[in-house]
């Protein structure tokens, strides 16, 4: 496969672009692998990449029922940040952000990671205090880019927010993370796939796992739409479909519910917004950034009822539009280009699971709520480490299914055990 | 929009309701073993298909209702008051 380099781009420009090869193979599934990862989203593909790269485990398959990146990997609003404050999350997301900073080099693929900064608007003295506490925690634990901004600073940086006297929620200031930003989600999918493939991983699309055969201790085989596959270890990374696979393995219940989240993109505009801006007050939630093509990319809350359907409902379209108008009134005449929805794996405390399971050779990666894009590099790194070494790295020690039995909830929002309230 | 036939108010848009959650959960006795409470509070079947769930008709009669709804197609199969005595009273009066 041709490496991407300035020289190769130049040379192919002179030779009618004939020097490029396909990005990854399209192999037939083998009958046995050392590790099978189910789910060709970001987490599955990243896991395969790090299994090969960090642990030298290359006899690996990623099984994807549709096409890679067709799930939440290709549906998110691409926000990357590490402004988490709870122990466990703090280290994990900081690690992830550091990996993002080098990802394009690591993958030899431009994932367009743009550290344009992430601004949370603050609307009350209480919100300013809470943000100061969290952002001070960040500064003391490896994130010197955490800042609290006054209203004046914010007005200079983002002049067209609604600062008017009639704003429904007057803005008092902002919490800012400078190294945060966005990346191009498709490029991340393709970059991981290409790199994993190059190291020997088979990426098998249109291959749905339909049943899981096991004895008392181990998964023995996977039935798929492309035949039976045996494997020594299985990693589960199927996001919104986790409970269905969990049931296939005969494992009962999980602290997860599947909900749907919508996202929106407008017609392309000239440069308007140079940061990620987030608004959250009481029941309202809204986040927006501008893509490199100029489209305004934005979203809000879940559809509020449990769902496995990848289609959104209109009341949320209205909610999100209202939030847009109250934050950035200049968007009023902008036309919507597309909107869509993804099925997200909402967990009971809003935090994920990267852990062993009651079955010896089955490993779980799930519960990403709607924040799993930013987690991708760390998720893949620690999940690969778990599968390779059969024990959790200390950073993910509490990211197991048993934490609730120990009385521990890693609940950033303090929302309690109701999955739809974590976002 | 999902249209929910409220047993008290008739067919209404789902935006008049708030979603509760899994209606199949029953809470154990207060002095039940911790594991039973853990399972009731944290563990979910998360069915893809028809599940029983609670909805609150908050912008209507303000009653809690139980709805059998398909989580893939969003089709509603049955609706009844969440309070078992009200459900019985409705049945006997009809
Ligand atoms: C609208 C929206 C906006 C979001 N915005 C953000 C954001 O701004 N920032 C952020 O950090 N996160 C965001 N997220 C969350 C993030 O996208 C997800 O947490 C993350 O993509 C989930 O991991 P994944 O990519 O591996 O999942 P997916 O891409 O969903 O991958 C799972 C794959 O498993 C496959 N699969 C399922 N069942 C089977 C089977 N039986 N056999 C084989 N394959 C199977 C599916 O087809 C799918 O491709 C957002 C999510 C949504 C829906
Ligand atoms: Zn009613």
Coordinates of C-alpha atoms and ligand atoms in Angstrom, one line a residue:
Chain A
X1 CA 0.0 0.0 0.0
X2 CA 1.2 3.5 -0.8
X3 CA 2.1 5.6 2.1
X4 CA 0.7 9.1 2.2
X5 CA 3.5 11.7 2.0
X6 CA 4.0 15.1 0.4
X7 CA 6.2 13.5 -2.2
X8 CA 3.6 10.9 -3.1
X9 CA 0.9 13.5 -3.4
X10 CA 3.2 15.5 -5.6
X11 CA 4.3 12.5 -7.7
X12 CA 0.7 11.3 -8.2
X13 CA -0.3 14.7 -9.3
X14 CA 2.1 14.4 -12.2
X15 CA 1.1 10.8 -13.0
X16 CA -2.7 11.0 -13.2
X17 CA -3.2 9.7 -9.7
X18 CA -2.4 6.1 -10.9
X19 CA 0.0 5.3 -8.1
X20 CA -2.5 4.8 -5.3
X21 CA -3.6 1.4 -4.1
X22 CA -6.8 0.4 -2.3
X23 CA -6.9 1.4 1.4
X24 CA -7.7 -2.0 2.8
X25 CA -8.3 -5.6 1.5
X26 CA -11.7 -7.2 1.3
X27 CA -10.8 -10.7 2.5
X28 CA -12.9 -13.8 2.9
X29 CA -13.3 -14.7 6.6
X30 CA -10.8 -17.4 7.8
X31 CA -12.3 -20.3 9.9
X32 CA -10.1 -19.3 12.9
X33 CA -8.6 -16.2 14.5
X34 CA -6.7 -15.5 17.7
X35 CA -9.0 -12.5 18.4
X36 CA -12.3 -11.6 16.8
X37 CA -13.6 -8.1 17.4
X38 CA -17.3 -7.8 16.8
X39 CA -18.3 -4.3 15.5
X40 CA -16.5 -2.3 12.8
X41 CA -17.1 1.1 14.5
X42 CA -14.4 3.3 15.9
X43 CA -13.8 1.2 19.0
X44 CA -13.6 -2.1 17.2
X45 CA -11.2 -0.8 14.5
X46 CA -9.0 1.0 17.0
X47 CA -8.8 -2.1 19.1
X48 CA -7.7 -4.1 16.2
X49 CA -5.0 -1.5 15.3
X50 CA -3.6 -1.5 18.8
X51 CA -3.8 -5.3 19.2
X52 CA -1.5 -5.5 16.2
X53 CA 0.7 -2.4 16.9
X54 CA 1.1 -2.6 20.7
X55 CA 0.8 -6.3 21.3
X56 CA 1.9 -8.0 18.0
X57 CA -1.4 -9.8 17.8
X58 CA -2.1 -9.8 14.1
X59 CA -4.3 -12.9 13.4
X60 CA -7.3 -10.7 14.1
X61 CA -10.7 -10.1 12.4
X62 CA -13.1 -7.2 12.8
X63 CA -16.6 -8.4 11.9
X64 CA -19.0 -5.7 10.8
X65 CA -22.6 -6.4 9.9
X66 CA -22.9 -3.5 7.5
X67 CA -20.1 -1.3 6.4
X68 CA -17.4 0.1 8.7
X69 CA -18.3 3.5 10.1
X70 CA -22.0 3.0 9.2
X71 CA -23.0 3.1 12.9
X72 CA -22.4 5.9 15.5
X73 CA -18.8 6.2 14.2
X74 CA -20.1 8.0 11.1
X75 CA -23.0 9.8 12.9
X76 CA -21.5 11.8 15.7
X77 CA -20.9 15.5 15.9
X78 CA -17.1 14.8 16.3
X79 CA -16.4 16.7 19.5
X80 CA -13.2 15.8 21.2
X81 CA -12.4 17.1 24.7
X82 CA -11.1 15.9 28.1
X83 CA -13.0 18.2 30.5
X84 CA -14.1 15.3 32.8
X85 CA -13.5 15.6 36.5
X86 CA -14.4 12.3 38.1
X87 CA -11.5 10.0 39.1
X88 CA -11.3 7.3 36.4
X89 CA -12.7 9.5 33.7
X90 CA -10.1 12.3 34.2
X91 CA -7.1 10.1 33.5
X92 CA -8.8 8.1 30.7
X93 CA -9.9 11.1 28.7
X94 CA -6.6 13.0 29.2
X95 CA -4.8 9.9 27.8
X96 CA -7.2 9.9 24.9
X97 CA -6.6 13.6 24.1
X98 CA -2.9 13.0 24.1
X99 CA -3.3 10.1 21.7
X100 CA -5.5 12.3 19.5
X101 CA -2.7 14.9 19.2
X102 CA -0.5 12.3 17.5
X103 CA -3.1 10.3 15.7
X104 CA -2.6 11.5 12.2
X105 CA 1.1 10.6 12.4
X106 CA 0.4 7.3 14.1
X107 CA -2.0 6.2 11.4
X108 CA -0.3 8.0 8.5
X109 CA -3.7 9.4 7.7
X110 CA -4.9 12.9 8.1
X111 CA -7.8 12.7 10.6
X112 CA -8.2 16.5 10.5
X113 CA -7.9 16.9 14.3
X114 CA -8.5 20.5 14.8
X115 CA -7.8 21.8 18.3
X116 CA -10.0 24.9 17.9
X117 CA -11.1 24.9 21.6
X118 CA -14.3 23.9 23.3
X119 CA -16.4 26.6 25.0
X120 CA -19.1 25.8 27.6
X121 CA -21.3 28.8 28.1
X122 CA -22.1 29.6 31.8
X123 CA -25.4 31.3 32.7
X124 CA -25.5 31.5 36.5
X125 CA -23.1 32.1 39.4
X126 CA -23.7 28.5 40.4
X127 CA -22.7 27.3 37.0
X128 CA -19.5 29.5 37.1
X129 CA -18.6 28.0 40.5
X130 CA -19.2 24.4 39.4
X131 CA -17.1 25.0 36.3
X132 CA -14.3 26.6 38.3
X133 CA -14.2 23.6 40.5
X134 CA -14.0 21.2 37.6
X135 CA -11.6 23.2 35.5
X136 CA -9.3 23.7 38.5
X137 CA -9.3 19.9 38.9
X138 CA -8.3 19.6 35.3
X139 CA -5.4 22.1 35.7
X140 CA -4.1 20.2 38.6
X141 CA -4.3 16.9 36.7
X142 CA -2.5 17.4 33.4
X143 CA -4.8 19.8 31.5
X144 CA -3.2 23.3 31.8
X145 CA -5.4 24.4 28.9
X146 CA -8.5 24.7 31.1
X147 CA -9.6 28.3 31.6
X148 CA -12.5 30.2 33.0
X149 CA -13.4 33.2 30.8
X150 CA -15.1 36.5 31.7
X151 CA -18.0 37.7 29.6
X152 CA -15.6 40.3 28.0
X153 CA -13.1 37.7 26.9
X154 CA -15.9 35.6 25.4
X155 CA -17.4 38.5 23.5
X156 CA -14.1 39.2 21.9
X157 CA -13.6 35.6 20.8
X158 CA -17.2 34.8 19.8
X159 CA -18.9 38.1 19.0
X160 CA -22.1 36.8 17.6
X161 CA -23.6 34.8 20.4
X162 CA -26.8 36.2 21.9
X163 CA -25.6 38.8 24.4
X164 CA -28.7 40.8 24.1
X165 CA -30.7 42.1 27.1
X166 CA -33.6 39.9 26.1
X167 CA -31.7 36.6 25.9
X168 CA -33.7 33.9 27.6
X169 CA -30.5 32.8 29.4
X170 CA -28.1 35.7 29.7
X171 CA -24.5 34.6 29.4
X172 CA -22.2 35.2 32.4
X173 CA -18.9 33.7 31.2
X174 CA -17.5 30.5 29.8
X175 CA -15.4 27.5 30.6
X176 CA -12.8 26.8 28.0
X177 CA -10.6 23.9 27.0
X178 CA -8.1 25.0 24.4
X179 CA -6.7 21.7 23.2
X180 CA -10.2 20.4 22.6
X181 CA -11.8 20.5 19.2
X182 CA -13.1 18.3 16.4
X183 CA -11.8 15.7 14.0
X184 CA -13.2 14.2 10.8
X185 CA -15.0 11.0 11.9
X186 CA -14.9 9.1 8.6
X187 CA -11.1 9.7 8.3
X188 CA -10.7 8.2 11.8
X189 CA -12.6 5.1 10.7
X190 CA -10.7 4.8 7.5
X191 CA -7.3 5.6 9.1
X192 CA -7.7 2.9 11.7
X193 CA -9.0 0.4 9.2
X194 CA -6.2 1.0 6.8
X195 CA -3.5 0.8 9.4
X196 CA -4.9 -2.4 11.0
X197 CA -5.3 -4.0 7.6
X198 CA -1.7 -3.2 6.8
X199 CA -0.6 -5.0 9.9
X200 CA -2.5 -8.1 8.9
X201 CA -6.0 -7.6 10.4
X202 CA -8.9 -8.9 8.3
X203 CA -11.7 -6.3 8.1
X204 CA -14.8 -8.3 7.1
X205 CA -17.9 -6.2 6.2
X206 CA -21.4 -7.5 5.6
X207 CA -20.7 -10.1 8.2
X208 CA -23.4 -10.1 11.0
X209 CA -22.8 -12.2 14.1
X210 CA -26.1 -14.1 14.5
X211 CA -25.4 -16.4 17.4
X212 CA -22.7 -17.0 20.0
X213 CA -21.9 -20.6 20.9
X214 CA -20.3 -21.2 24.3
X215 CA -19.7 -23.7 27.0
X216 CA -19.6 -22.9 30.8
X217 CA -16.4 -21.0 30.6
X218 CA -15.7 -20.0 27.0
X219 CA -17.1 -18.7 23.7
X220 CA -16.3 -21.6 21.3
X221 CA -17.6 -20.2 18.0
X222 CA -19.5 -17.4 16.3
X223 CA -22.2 -18.0 13.8
X224 CA -22.1 -15.3 11.2
X225 CA -23.9 -14.4 8.0
X226 CA -20.7 -15.5 6.3
X227 CA -20.2 -18.8 8.1
X228 CA -18.9 -20.2 11.3
X229 CA -15.7 -18.6 12.8
X230 CA -13.8 -20.0 15.8
X231 CA -11.6 -17.8 17.9
X232 CA -9.5 -17.8 21.1
X233 CA -10.8 -14.5 22.3
X234 CA -13.8 -12.3 21.5
X235 CA -14.0 -8.5 21.9
X236 CA -17.5 -7.0 21.9
X237 CA -17.7 -3.4 20.6
X238 CA -21.2 -3.0 19.1
X239 CA -22.3 0.3 20.9
X240 CA -26.2 0.5 20.7
X241 CA -26.5 -3.2 20.0
X242 CA -24.6 -4.5 23.1
X243 CA -27.6 -5.9 24.9
X244 CA -28.6 -8.0 21.8
X245 CA -25.1 -9.6 21.6
X246 CA -25.1 -10.0 25.4
X247 CA -28.3 -11.9 25.1
X248 CA -26.9 -14.0 22.3
X249 CA -24.2 -15.1 24.7
X250 CA -26.9 -16.0 27.2
X251 CA -25.6 -13.5 29.8
X252 CA -28.9 -11.8 30.9
X253 CA -29.1 -8.1 31.8
X254 CA -26.7 -5.2 31.6
X255 CA -26.6 -1.7 33.1
X256 CA -27.3 -0.3 29.6
X257 CA -30.2 1.1 27.7
X258 CA -30.3 1.9 24.0
X259 CA -31.5 5.3 23.1
X260 CA -31.3 7.4 20.0
X261 CA -29.5 10.7 19.5
X262 CA -30.0 13.0 16.5
X263 CA -27.6 15.3 14.8
X264 CA -27.9 18.0 12.2
X265 CA -25.9 19.7 9.5
X266 CA -26.8 22.9 7.7
X267 CA -26.0 24.1 4.2
X268 CA -22.3 25.3 3.9
X269 CA -21.6 28.8 5.1
X270 CA -18.6 31.1 5.0
X271 CA -16.5 30.9 8.2
X272 CA -18.7 31.8 11.1
X273 CA -17.7 29.8 14.2
X274 CA -14.1 29.0 15.0
X275 CA -14.8 26.9 18.2
X276 CA -17.0 24.2 19.6
X277 CA -19.7 26.0 21.5
X278 CA -21.9 24.2 24.1
X279 CA -25.0 25.5 25.8
X280 CA -26.7 23.7 28.7
X281 CA -29.2 25.0 31.1
X282 CA -31.6 22.9 33.1
X283 CA -33.5 20.8 30.5
X284 CA -31.9 22.4 27.4
X285 CA -28.8 21.1 25.7
X286 CA -27.1 22.3 22.5
X287 CA -23.6 22.0 20.9
X288 CA -22.4 23.4 17.7
X289 CA -19.3 23.7 15.5
X290 CA -18.5 24.4 11.9
X291 CA -17.2 21.7 9.6
X292 CA -14.3 22.3 7.2
X293 CA -16.8 22.3 4.4
X294 CA -18.7 25.1 6.1
X295 CA -21.7 23.2 7.4
X296 CA -22.9 24.0 10.9
X297 CA -22.8 20.7 12.7
X298 CA -25.0 20.6 15.8
X299 CA -27.1 18.5 18.2
X300 CA -28.9 18.4 21.5
X301 CA -30.6 15.9 23.7
X302 CA -31.7 12.3 23.2
X303 CA -35.2 11.6 21.9
X304 CA -36.0 10.7 25.5
X305 CA -37.6 7.3 24.9
X306 CA -35.7 4.0 24.4
X307 CA -35.2 3.0 20.8
X308 CA -33.3 0.8 18.5
X309 CA -34.4 2.6 15.4
X310 CA -31.9 4.8 13.6
X311 CA -34.5 7.5 12.9
X312 CA -35.2 10.6 14.9
X313 CA -38.5 12.3 15.9
X314 CA -39.7 15.8 15.2
X315 CA -40.1 17.2 18.8
X316 CA -36.3 17.1 19.2
X317 CA -35.9 18.9 15.9
X318 CA -38.0 21.7 17.3
X319 CA -36.1 21.7 20.7
X320 CA -32.7 21.8 19.0
X321 CA -33.8 24.6 16.6
X322 CA -35.1 26.6 19.6
X323 CA -31.8 26.2 21.4
X324 CA -29.9 27.2 18.2
X325 CA -32.0 30.4 18.0
X326 CA -31.5 31.3 21.6
X327 CA -27.7 30.9 21.4
X328 CA -26.9 32.0 17.8
X329 CA -29.9 34.0 16.5
X330 CA -28.0 34.6 13.3
X331 CA -28.7 31.0 12.3
X332 CA -32.4 31.8 11.8
X333 CA -32.4 31.9 8.0
X334 CA -29.9 29.0 7.6
X335 CA -31.4 25.9 5.9
X336 CA -30.9 22.4 7.2
X337 CA -29.1 20.1 4.9
X338 CA -29.5 16.7 6.6
X339 CA -30.4 15.3 10.0
X340 CA -30.0 11.7 11.2
X341 CA -29.9 9.6 14.3
X342 CA -27.8 6.9 15.9
X343 CA -28.5 4.3 18.6
X344 CA -26.4 5.0 21.6
X345 CA -25.5 2.7 24.5
X346 CA -26.5 4.8 27.5
X347 CA -25.2 3.4 30.8
X348 CA -26.6 3.7 34.3
X349 CA -24.0 6.3 35.5
X350 CA -23.0 7.8 32.2
X351 CA -19.6 6.1 32.1
X352 CA -18.4 3.3 29.9
X353 CA -17.3 -0.3 30.5
X354 CA -14.0 -1.8 29.3
X355 CA -13.8 -5.0 31.2
X356 CA -13.8 -8.8 31.5
X357 CA -17.2 -10.6 31.5
X358 CA -18.5 -13.7 33.3
X359 CA -17.3 -15.7 30.2
X360 CA -13.5 -16.2 30.3
X361 CA -12.6 -15.3 26.7
X362 CA -15.3 -12.6 26.1
X363 CA -14.3 -9.0 26.7
X364 CA -16.7 -6.0 26.8
X365 CA -16.3 -2.5 25.4
X366 CA -19.6 -0.6 25.7
X367 CA -21.7 2.1 27.5
X368 CA -20.3 5.1 25.6
X369 CA -23.4 7.2 26.0
X370 CA -23.0 9.9 23.4
X371 CA -19.4 10.7 24.2
X372 CA -17.5 7.8 22.7
X373 CA -16.0 9.5 19.7
X374 CA -13.4 11.4 21.8
X375 CA -12.6 8.2 23.7
X376 CA -11.6 6.2 20.6
X377 CA -7.8 6.1 20.9
X378 CA -7.8 5.4 24.6
X379 CA -10.7 2.9 24.3
X380 CA -8.8 1.0 21.6
X381 CA -5.5 1.1 23.5
X382 CA -6.9 -0.1 26.9
X383 CA -9.3 -2.6 25.3
X384 CA -6.5 -4.1 23.3
X385 CA -4.3 -4.2 26.4
X386 CA -7.1 -6.0 28.3
X387 CA -7.6 -8.6 25.6
X388 CA -3.9 -9.2 25.2
X389 CA -3.0 -9.5 28.9
X390 CA -6.3 -10.7 30.3
X391 CA -6.3 -8.1 33.1
X392 CA -7.4 -4.5 33.3
X393 CA -4.8 -1.7 33.2
X394 CA -5.0 0.4 36.4
X395 CA -6.6 3.3 34.4
X396 CA -9.6 1.2 33.6
X397 CA -9.8 -0.7 36.9
X398 CA -13.1 0.8 37.8
X399 CA -14.6 0.7 34.3
X400 CA -16.1 -2.7 35.0
X401 CA -19.6 -4.0 35.3
X402 CA -19.3 -4.7 39.0
X403 CA -18.7 -1.1 40.1
X404 CA -22.4 -0.7 41.1
X405 CA -22.1 -3.7 43.4
X406 CA -19.2 -2.0 45.1
X407 CA -21.3 1.1 45.6
X408 CA -19.4 3.1 43.0
X409 CA -21.0 5.2 40.3
X410 CA -18.8 7.4 38.0
X411 CA -21.5 9.9 37.4
X412 CA -20.1 13.2 35.9
X413 CA -23.5 14.8 35.8
X414 CA -24.8 13.5 39.1
X415 CA -27.9 12.4 37.4
X416 CA -28.4 9.0 39.1
X417 CA -29.2 5.6 37.7
X418 CA -31.4 6.7 34.8
X419 CA -29.6 6.2 31.5
X420 CA -31.5 8.8 29.5
X421 CA -30.3 11.6 31.8
X422 CA -26.6 11.1 31.1
X423 CA -25.3 13.0 28.1
Chain B
X1 CA -44.5 11.8 16.4
X2 CA -45.6 8.7 18.3
X3 CA -49.3 8.7 19.0
X4 CA -50.2 7.3 22.4
X5 CA -53.8 6.3 23.2
X6 CA -54.1 7.5 26.8
X7 CA -56.7 5.4 28.7
X8 CA -58.1 8.6 30.1
X9 CA -57.6 11.3 27.4
X10 CA -57.6 9.4 24.1
X11 CA -55.0 9.5 21.4
X12 CA -52.4 12.2 22.0
X13 CA -48.9 13.1 20.7
X14 CA -46.0 11.7 22.6
X15 CA -44.7 15.2 23.2
X16 CA -47.4 15.6 25.8
X17 CA -45.9 12.8 27.8
X18 CA -42.6 12.3 29.5
X19 CA -40.9 8.9 29.3
X20 CA -40.4 7.0 32.5
X21 CA -38.4 3.9 31.8
X22 CA -38.6 0.1 31.9
X23 CA -42.1 -0.8 33.3
X24 CA -41.2 -4.4 34.0
X25 CA -39.0 -3.5 37.0
X26 CA -40.5 -4.4 40.4
X27 CA -38.7 -3.2 43.5
X28 CA -37.9 -5.8 46.2
X29 CA -38.8 -5.5 49.8
X30 CA -36.9 -2.8 51.7
X31 CA -34.9 -5.4 53.7
X32 CA -34.3 -7.6 50.6
X33 CA -30.6 -8.6 50.0
X34 CA -28.5 -5.9 48.4
X35 CA -28.1 -8.0 45.2
X36 CA -31.8 -7.8 44.6
X37 CA -31.8 -4.0 44.9
X38 CA -28.7 -3.8 42.7
X39 CA -30.4 -5.8 40.0
X40 CA -33.6 -3.7 40.2
X41 CA -31.9 -0.4 40.1
X42 CA -29.0 -1.0 37.7
X43 CA -29.7 -4.1 35.5
X44 CA -31.9 -3.8 32.3
X45 CA -33.0 -6.3 29.8
X46 CA -33.0 -3.5 27.1
X47 CA -35.3 -5.4 24.8
X48 CA -35.1 -4.9 21.0
X49 CA -38.8 -5.5 20.3
X50 CA -42.0 -5.1 22.4
X51 CA -41.3 -3.9 26.0
X52 CA -43.5 -2.6 28.7
X53 CA -42.6 0.9 29.8
X54 CA -43.9 3.8 31.9
X55 CA -45.0 7.1 30.5
X56 CA -46.3 10.1 32.4
X57 CA -49.1 12.2 30.7
X58 CA -47.6 15.3 32.2
X59 CA -49.3 17.8 29.9
X60 CA -52.7 16.0 30.1
X61 CA -54.3 14.0 32.8
X62 CA -51.0 13.7 34.7
X63 CA -51.5 9.9 35.2
X64 CA -48.7 7.4 34.9
X65 CA -49.5 4.7 32.3
X66 CA -47.9 1.4 31.2
X67 CA -47.3 1.1 27.4
X68 CA -46.4 -2.0 25.5
X69 CA -44.3 -0.5 22.7
X70 CA -41.9 -1.9 20.1
X71 CA -38.5 -0.3 20.6
X72 CA -37.6 -1.0 16.9
X73 CA -40.8 0.1 15.0
X74 CA -42.2 2.3 17.8
X75 CA -45.6 0.6 17.3
X76 CA -47.8 0.6 20.4
X77 CA -49.6 -2.6 21.2
X78 CA -51.4 -1.9 24.5
X79 CA -51.9 0.9 27.0
X80 CA -53.2 0.7 30.6
X81 CA -53.1 2.8 33.8
X82 CA -49.9 2.1 35.8
X83 CA -51.8 1.9 39.0
X84 CA -53.3 -1.6 39.2
X85 CA -56.5 -0.6 41.0
X86 CA -57.2 2.1 38.4
X87 CA -56.6 -0.5 35.7
X88 CA -59.1 -2.8 37.4
X89 CA -61.7 -0.1 37.9
X90 CA -61.4 0.9 34.2
X91 CA -61.9 -2.8 33.2
X92 CA -65.0 -3.3 35.4
X93 CA -66.6 0.0 34.2
X94 CA -66.2 -0.8 30.5
Ligands
LIG1 C1 -25.8 11.8 16.8 C2 -24.6 11.4 17.7 C3 -23.7 12.4 18.0 C4 -22.6 12.1 18.8 N1 -21.7 13.1 19.1 C5 -20.5 12.8 19.7 C6 -19.5 13.8 20.0 O1 -19.7 15.0 19.6 N2 -18.4 13.5 20.7 C7 -18.2 12.2 21.1 O2 -17.2 12.0 21.8 N3 -19.1 11.2 20.9 C8 -20.2 11.5 20.2 N4 -21.2 10.5 19.9 C9 -20.9 9.1 20.4 C10 -20.0 8.3 19.5 O3 -20.4 8.4 18.2 C11 -20.2 6.8 20.0 O4 -20.0 6.7 21.4 C12 -19.1 5.9 19.3 O5 -19.1 6.1 17.9 C13 -19.5 4.4 19.7 O6 -18.5 3.5 19.3 P1 -18.3 2.9 17.9 O7 -17.8 3.9 16.9 O8 -17.5 1.7 18.0 O9 -19.9 2.5 17.5 P2 -20.5 2.1 16.1 O10 -20.0 2.9 15.0 O11 -22.0 2.2 16.4 O12 -20.0 0.6 15.9 C14 -20.7 -0.5 16.3 C15 -20.8 -1.4 15.1 O13 -21.2 -2.7 15.5 C16 -21.9 -3.2 14.4 N5 -22.7 -4.3 14.8 C17 -23.8 -4.3 15.6 N6 -24.4 -5.6 15.8 C18 -23.5 -6.4 15.1 C19 -23.5 -7.8 14.9 N7 -24.5 -8.6 15.4 N8 -22.5 -8.3 14.1 C20 -21.6 -7.5 13.5 N9 -21.6 -6.2 13.7 C21 -22.5 -5.6 14.5 C22 -22.7 -2.0 13.9 O14 -23.2 -2.2 12.6 C23 -21.8 -0.9 14.1 O15 -21.1 -0.6 12.9 C24 -22.3 10.8 19.2 C25 -23.2 9.8 18.8 C26 -24.4 10.1 18.1 C27 -25.3 9.0 17.7
LIG2 ZN1 -54.1 11.3 29.8

